[in-house]
mmCIF file of C-alpha atoms in Angstrom:
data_model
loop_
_atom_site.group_PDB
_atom_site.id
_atom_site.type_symbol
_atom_site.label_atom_id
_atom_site.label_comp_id
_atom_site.label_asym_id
_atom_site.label_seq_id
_atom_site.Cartn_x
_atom_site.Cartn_y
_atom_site.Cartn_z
ATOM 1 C CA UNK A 1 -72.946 -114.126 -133.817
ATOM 2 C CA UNK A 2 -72.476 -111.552 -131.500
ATOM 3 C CA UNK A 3 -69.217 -112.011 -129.142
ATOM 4 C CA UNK A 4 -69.323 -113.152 -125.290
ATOM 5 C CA UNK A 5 -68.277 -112.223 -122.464
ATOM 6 C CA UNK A 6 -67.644 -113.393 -118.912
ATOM 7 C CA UNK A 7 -69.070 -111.049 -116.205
ATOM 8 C CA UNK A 8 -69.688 -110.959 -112.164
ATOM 9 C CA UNK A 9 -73.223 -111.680 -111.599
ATOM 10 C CA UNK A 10 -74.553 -109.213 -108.657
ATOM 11 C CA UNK A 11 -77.753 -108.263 -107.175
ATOM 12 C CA UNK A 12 -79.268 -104.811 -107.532
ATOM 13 C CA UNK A 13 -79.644 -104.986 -103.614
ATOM 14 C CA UNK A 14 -75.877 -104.082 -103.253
ATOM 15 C CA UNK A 15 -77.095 -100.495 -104.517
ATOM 16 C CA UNK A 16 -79.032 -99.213 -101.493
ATOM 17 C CA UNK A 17 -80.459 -96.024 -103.273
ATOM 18 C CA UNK A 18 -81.517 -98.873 -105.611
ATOM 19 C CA UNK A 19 -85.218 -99.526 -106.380
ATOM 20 C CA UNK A 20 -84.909 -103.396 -107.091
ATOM 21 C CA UNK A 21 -87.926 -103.388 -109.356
ATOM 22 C CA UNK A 22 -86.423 -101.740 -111.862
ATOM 23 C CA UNK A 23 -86.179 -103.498 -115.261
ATOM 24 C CA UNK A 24 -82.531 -102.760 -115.999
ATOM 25 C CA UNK A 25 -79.366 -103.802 -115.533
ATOM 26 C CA UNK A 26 -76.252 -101.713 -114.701
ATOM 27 C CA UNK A 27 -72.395 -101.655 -115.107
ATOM 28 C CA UNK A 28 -69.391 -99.329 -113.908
ATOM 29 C CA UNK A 29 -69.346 -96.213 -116.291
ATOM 30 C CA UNK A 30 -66.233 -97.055 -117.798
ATOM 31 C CA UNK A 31 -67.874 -100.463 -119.521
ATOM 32 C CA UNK A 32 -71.214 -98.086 -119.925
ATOM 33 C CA UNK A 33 -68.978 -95.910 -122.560
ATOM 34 C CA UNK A 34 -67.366 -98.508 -124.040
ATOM 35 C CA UNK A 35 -71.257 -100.162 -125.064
ATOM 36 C CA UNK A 36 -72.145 -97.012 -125.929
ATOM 37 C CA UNK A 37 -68.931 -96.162 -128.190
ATOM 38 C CA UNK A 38 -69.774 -99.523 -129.684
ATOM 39 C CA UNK A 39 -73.372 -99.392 -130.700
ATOM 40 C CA UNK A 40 -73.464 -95.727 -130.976
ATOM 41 C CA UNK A 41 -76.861 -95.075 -132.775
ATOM 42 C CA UNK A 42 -79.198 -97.959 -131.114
ATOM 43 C CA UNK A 43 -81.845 -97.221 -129.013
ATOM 44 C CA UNK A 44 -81.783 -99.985 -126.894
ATOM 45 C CA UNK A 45 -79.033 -102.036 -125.953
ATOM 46 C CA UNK A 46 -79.814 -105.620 -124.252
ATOM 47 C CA UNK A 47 -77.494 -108.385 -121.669
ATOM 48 C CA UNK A 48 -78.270 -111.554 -122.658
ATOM 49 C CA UNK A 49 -77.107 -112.914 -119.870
ATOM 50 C CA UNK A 50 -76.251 -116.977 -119.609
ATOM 51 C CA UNK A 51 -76.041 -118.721 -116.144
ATOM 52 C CA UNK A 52 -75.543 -122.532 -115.787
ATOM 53 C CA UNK A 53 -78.466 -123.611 -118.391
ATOM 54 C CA UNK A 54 -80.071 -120.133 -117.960
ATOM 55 C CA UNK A 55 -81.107 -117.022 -120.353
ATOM 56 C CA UNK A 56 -82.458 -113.787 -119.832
ATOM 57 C CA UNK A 57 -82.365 -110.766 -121.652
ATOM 58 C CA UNK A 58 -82.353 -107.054 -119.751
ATOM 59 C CA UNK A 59 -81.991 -104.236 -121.157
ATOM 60 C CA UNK A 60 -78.989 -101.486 -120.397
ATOM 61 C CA UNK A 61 -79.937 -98.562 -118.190
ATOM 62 C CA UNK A 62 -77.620 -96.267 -116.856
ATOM 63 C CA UNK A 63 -73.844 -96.746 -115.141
ATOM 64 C CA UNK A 64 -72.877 -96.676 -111.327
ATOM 65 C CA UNK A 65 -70.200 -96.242 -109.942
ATOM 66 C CA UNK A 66 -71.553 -97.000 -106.554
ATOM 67 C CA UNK A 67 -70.569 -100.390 -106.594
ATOM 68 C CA UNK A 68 -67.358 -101.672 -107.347
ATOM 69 C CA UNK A 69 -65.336 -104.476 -105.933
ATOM 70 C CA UNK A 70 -61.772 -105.775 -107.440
ATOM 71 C CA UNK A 71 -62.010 -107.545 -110.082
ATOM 72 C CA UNK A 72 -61.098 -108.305 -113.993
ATOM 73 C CA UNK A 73 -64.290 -109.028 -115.227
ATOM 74 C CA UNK A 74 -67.266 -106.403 -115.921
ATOM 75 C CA UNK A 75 -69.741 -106.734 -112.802
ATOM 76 C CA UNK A 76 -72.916 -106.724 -114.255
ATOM 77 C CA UNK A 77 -75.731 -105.177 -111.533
ATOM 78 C CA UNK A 78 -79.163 -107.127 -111.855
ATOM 79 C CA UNK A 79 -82.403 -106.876 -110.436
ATOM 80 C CA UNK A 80 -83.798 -109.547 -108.538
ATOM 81 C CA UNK A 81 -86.443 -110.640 -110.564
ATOM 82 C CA UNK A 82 -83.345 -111.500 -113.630
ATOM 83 C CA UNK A 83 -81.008 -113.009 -111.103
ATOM 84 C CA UNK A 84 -84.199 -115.539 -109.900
ATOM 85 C CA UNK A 85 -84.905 -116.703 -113.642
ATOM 86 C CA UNK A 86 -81.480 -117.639 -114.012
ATOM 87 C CA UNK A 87 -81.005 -119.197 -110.632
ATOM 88 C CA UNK A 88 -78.113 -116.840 -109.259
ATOM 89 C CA UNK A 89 -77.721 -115.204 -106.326
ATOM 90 C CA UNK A 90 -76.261 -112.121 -107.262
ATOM 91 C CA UNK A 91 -73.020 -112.343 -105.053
ATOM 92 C CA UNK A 92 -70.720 -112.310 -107.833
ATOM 93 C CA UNK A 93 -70.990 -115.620 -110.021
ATOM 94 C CA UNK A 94 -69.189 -115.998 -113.133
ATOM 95 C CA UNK A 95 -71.917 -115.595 -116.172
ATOM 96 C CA UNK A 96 -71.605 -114.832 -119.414
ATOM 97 C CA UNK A 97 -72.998 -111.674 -121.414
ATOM 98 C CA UNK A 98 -73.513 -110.748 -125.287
ATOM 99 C CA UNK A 99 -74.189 -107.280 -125.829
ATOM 100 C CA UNK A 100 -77.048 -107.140 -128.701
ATOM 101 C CA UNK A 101 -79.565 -104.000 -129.946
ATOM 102 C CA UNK A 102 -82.996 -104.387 -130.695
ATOM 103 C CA UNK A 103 -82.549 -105.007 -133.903
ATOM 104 C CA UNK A 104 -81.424 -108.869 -132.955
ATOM 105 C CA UNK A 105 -85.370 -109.661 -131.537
ATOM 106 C CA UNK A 106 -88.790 -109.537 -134.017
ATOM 107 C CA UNK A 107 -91.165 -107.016 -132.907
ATOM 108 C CA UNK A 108 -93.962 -108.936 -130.726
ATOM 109 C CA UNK A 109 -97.252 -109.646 -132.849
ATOM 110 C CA UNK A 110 -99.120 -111.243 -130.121
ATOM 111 C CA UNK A 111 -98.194 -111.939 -126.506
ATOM 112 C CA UNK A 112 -99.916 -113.848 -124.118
ATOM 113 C CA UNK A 113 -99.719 -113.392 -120.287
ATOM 114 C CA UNK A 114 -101.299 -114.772 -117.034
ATOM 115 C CA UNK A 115 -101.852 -112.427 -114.052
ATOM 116 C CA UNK A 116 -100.313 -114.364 -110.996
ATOM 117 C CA UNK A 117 -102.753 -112.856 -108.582
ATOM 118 C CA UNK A 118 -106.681 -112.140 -109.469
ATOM 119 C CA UNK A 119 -106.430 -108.678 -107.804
ATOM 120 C CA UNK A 120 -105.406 -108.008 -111.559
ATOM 121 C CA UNK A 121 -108.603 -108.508 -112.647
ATOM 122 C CA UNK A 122 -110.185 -105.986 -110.484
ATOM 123 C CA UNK A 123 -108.031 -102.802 -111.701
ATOM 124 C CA UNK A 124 -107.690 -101.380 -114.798
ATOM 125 C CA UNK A 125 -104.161 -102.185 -115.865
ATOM 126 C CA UNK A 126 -103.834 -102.805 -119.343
ATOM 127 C CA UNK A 127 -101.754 -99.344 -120.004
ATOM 128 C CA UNK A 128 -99.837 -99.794 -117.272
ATOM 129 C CA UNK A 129 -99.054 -103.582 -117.892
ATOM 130 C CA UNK A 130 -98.161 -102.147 -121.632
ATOM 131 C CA UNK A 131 -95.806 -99.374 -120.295
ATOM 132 C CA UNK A 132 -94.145 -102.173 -117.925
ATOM 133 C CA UNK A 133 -94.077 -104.580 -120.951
ATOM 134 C CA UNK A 134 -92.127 -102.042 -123.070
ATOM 135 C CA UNK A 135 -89.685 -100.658 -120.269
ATOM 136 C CA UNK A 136 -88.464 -104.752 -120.238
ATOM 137 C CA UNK A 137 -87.816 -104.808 -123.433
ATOM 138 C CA UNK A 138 -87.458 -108.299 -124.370
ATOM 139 C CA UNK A 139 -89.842 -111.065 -123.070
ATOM 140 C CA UNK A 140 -89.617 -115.051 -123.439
ATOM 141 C CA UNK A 141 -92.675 -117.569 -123.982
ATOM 142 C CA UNK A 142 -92.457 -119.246 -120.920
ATOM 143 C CA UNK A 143 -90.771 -116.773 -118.558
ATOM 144 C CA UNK A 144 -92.058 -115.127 -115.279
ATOM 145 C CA UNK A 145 -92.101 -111.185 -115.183
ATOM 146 C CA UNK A 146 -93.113 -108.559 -112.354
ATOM 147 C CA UNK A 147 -94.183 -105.446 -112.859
ATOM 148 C CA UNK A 148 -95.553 -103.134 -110.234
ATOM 149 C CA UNK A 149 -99.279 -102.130 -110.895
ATOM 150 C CA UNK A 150 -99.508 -98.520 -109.552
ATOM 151 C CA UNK A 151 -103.709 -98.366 -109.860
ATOM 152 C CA UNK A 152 -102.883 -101.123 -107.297
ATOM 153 C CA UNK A 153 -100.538 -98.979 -105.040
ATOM 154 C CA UNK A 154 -97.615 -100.124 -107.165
ATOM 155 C CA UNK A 155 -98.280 -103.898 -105.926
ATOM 156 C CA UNK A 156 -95.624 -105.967 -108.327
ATOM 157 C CA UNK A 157 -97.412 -108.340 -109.641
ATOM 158 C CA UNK A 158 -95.937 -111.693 -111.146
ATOM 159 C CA UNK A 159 -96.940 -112.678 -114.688
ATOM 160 C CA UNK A 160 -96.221 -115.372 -116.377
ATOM 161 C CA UNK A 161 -95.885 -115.233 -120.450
ATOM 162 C CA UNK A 162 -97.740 -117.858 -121.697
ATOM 163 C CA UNK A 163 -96.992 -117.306 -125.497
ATOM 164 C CA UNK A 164 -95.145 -115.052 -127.809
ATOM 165 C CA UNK A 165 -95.672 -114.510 -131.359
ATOM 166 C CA UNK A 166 -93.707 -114.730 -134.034
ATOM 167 C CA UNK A 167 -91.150 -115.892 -131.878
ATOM 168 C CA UNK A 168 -90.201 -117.567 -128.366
ATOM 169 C CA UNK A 169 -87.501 -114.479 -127.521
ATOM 170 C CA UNK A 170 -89.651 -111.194 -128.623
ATOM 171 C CA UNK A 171 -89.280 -107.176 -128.252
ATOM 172 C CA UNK A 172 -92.096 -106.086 -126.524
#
């Protein structure tokens, strides 16, 4: 099992040159090196973050050090659509993290998802919905998702994933 970690839950919005839709998560650069010392060789490197009775898994972008507030934990920069699945507000709640590579999830056989919104159906999506599936990394049966459609003048559209195969946690 992977070691834990407590962190400072905040919202993307903090960064104003920010795009909140973006699928990653952030941290200072000093923490970003330290990840990267310590799974030097992965790909992809994933937060499973833990809030109250919460999961969600994002997966590592780059560092900022546009944000930074006193502190002895690791403040962990999320974008909204992460902080609403687990119910935080992003001002700087006490979660917990475990650092894990893509090696920890099975590759997705089969995933199931339902278009929030039937303007959807009237575009021509599917790469796009792929590409957006992919740059999130790891979904969960029973989770909601956005990703912005660009044939639909990069509209975010809400998904919800109805069912994941051969698992409920899956790399996409």
């Amino acid at each position: 099992m992977a070691d834990s970690e407590i962190v400072e839950l905040w919202s993307r919005v903090f960064l104003s040159e920010e795009d909140d839709m973006t699928p990653t998560c952030s941290v200072n650069k000093e923490a970003w090196s330290a990840l990267m010392n310590r799974f030097e060789g992965c790909k992809r490197i994933f937060a499973k973050i833990a809030f109250e009775n919460n999961t969600v898994y994002v997966p590592l972008g780059s560092y900022t050090d546009s944000f930074s507030t006193a502190s002895e934990h690791t403040q962990l920069i999320l974008p909204g659509w992460a902080l609403d699945i687990i119910s935080a507000e992003g001002t700087g709640e006490a979660g917990t993290v475990t650092w894990l590579t893509e090696e920890a999830f099975p590759s997705a056989t089969r995933i199931v998802i339902r278009p929030h919104d039937s303007a959807f159906y009237h575009s021509d999506a599917k790469e796009e919905l792929e590409g957006g599936l992919t740059q999130i990394g790891v979904i969960q049966k029973g989770q909601a998702i956005m990703i912005p459609i660009q044939t639909l003048g990069g509209y975010p559209m809400s998904f919800d994933i109805v069912d994941t195969e051969p698992a409920n946690t899956v790399l996409a």
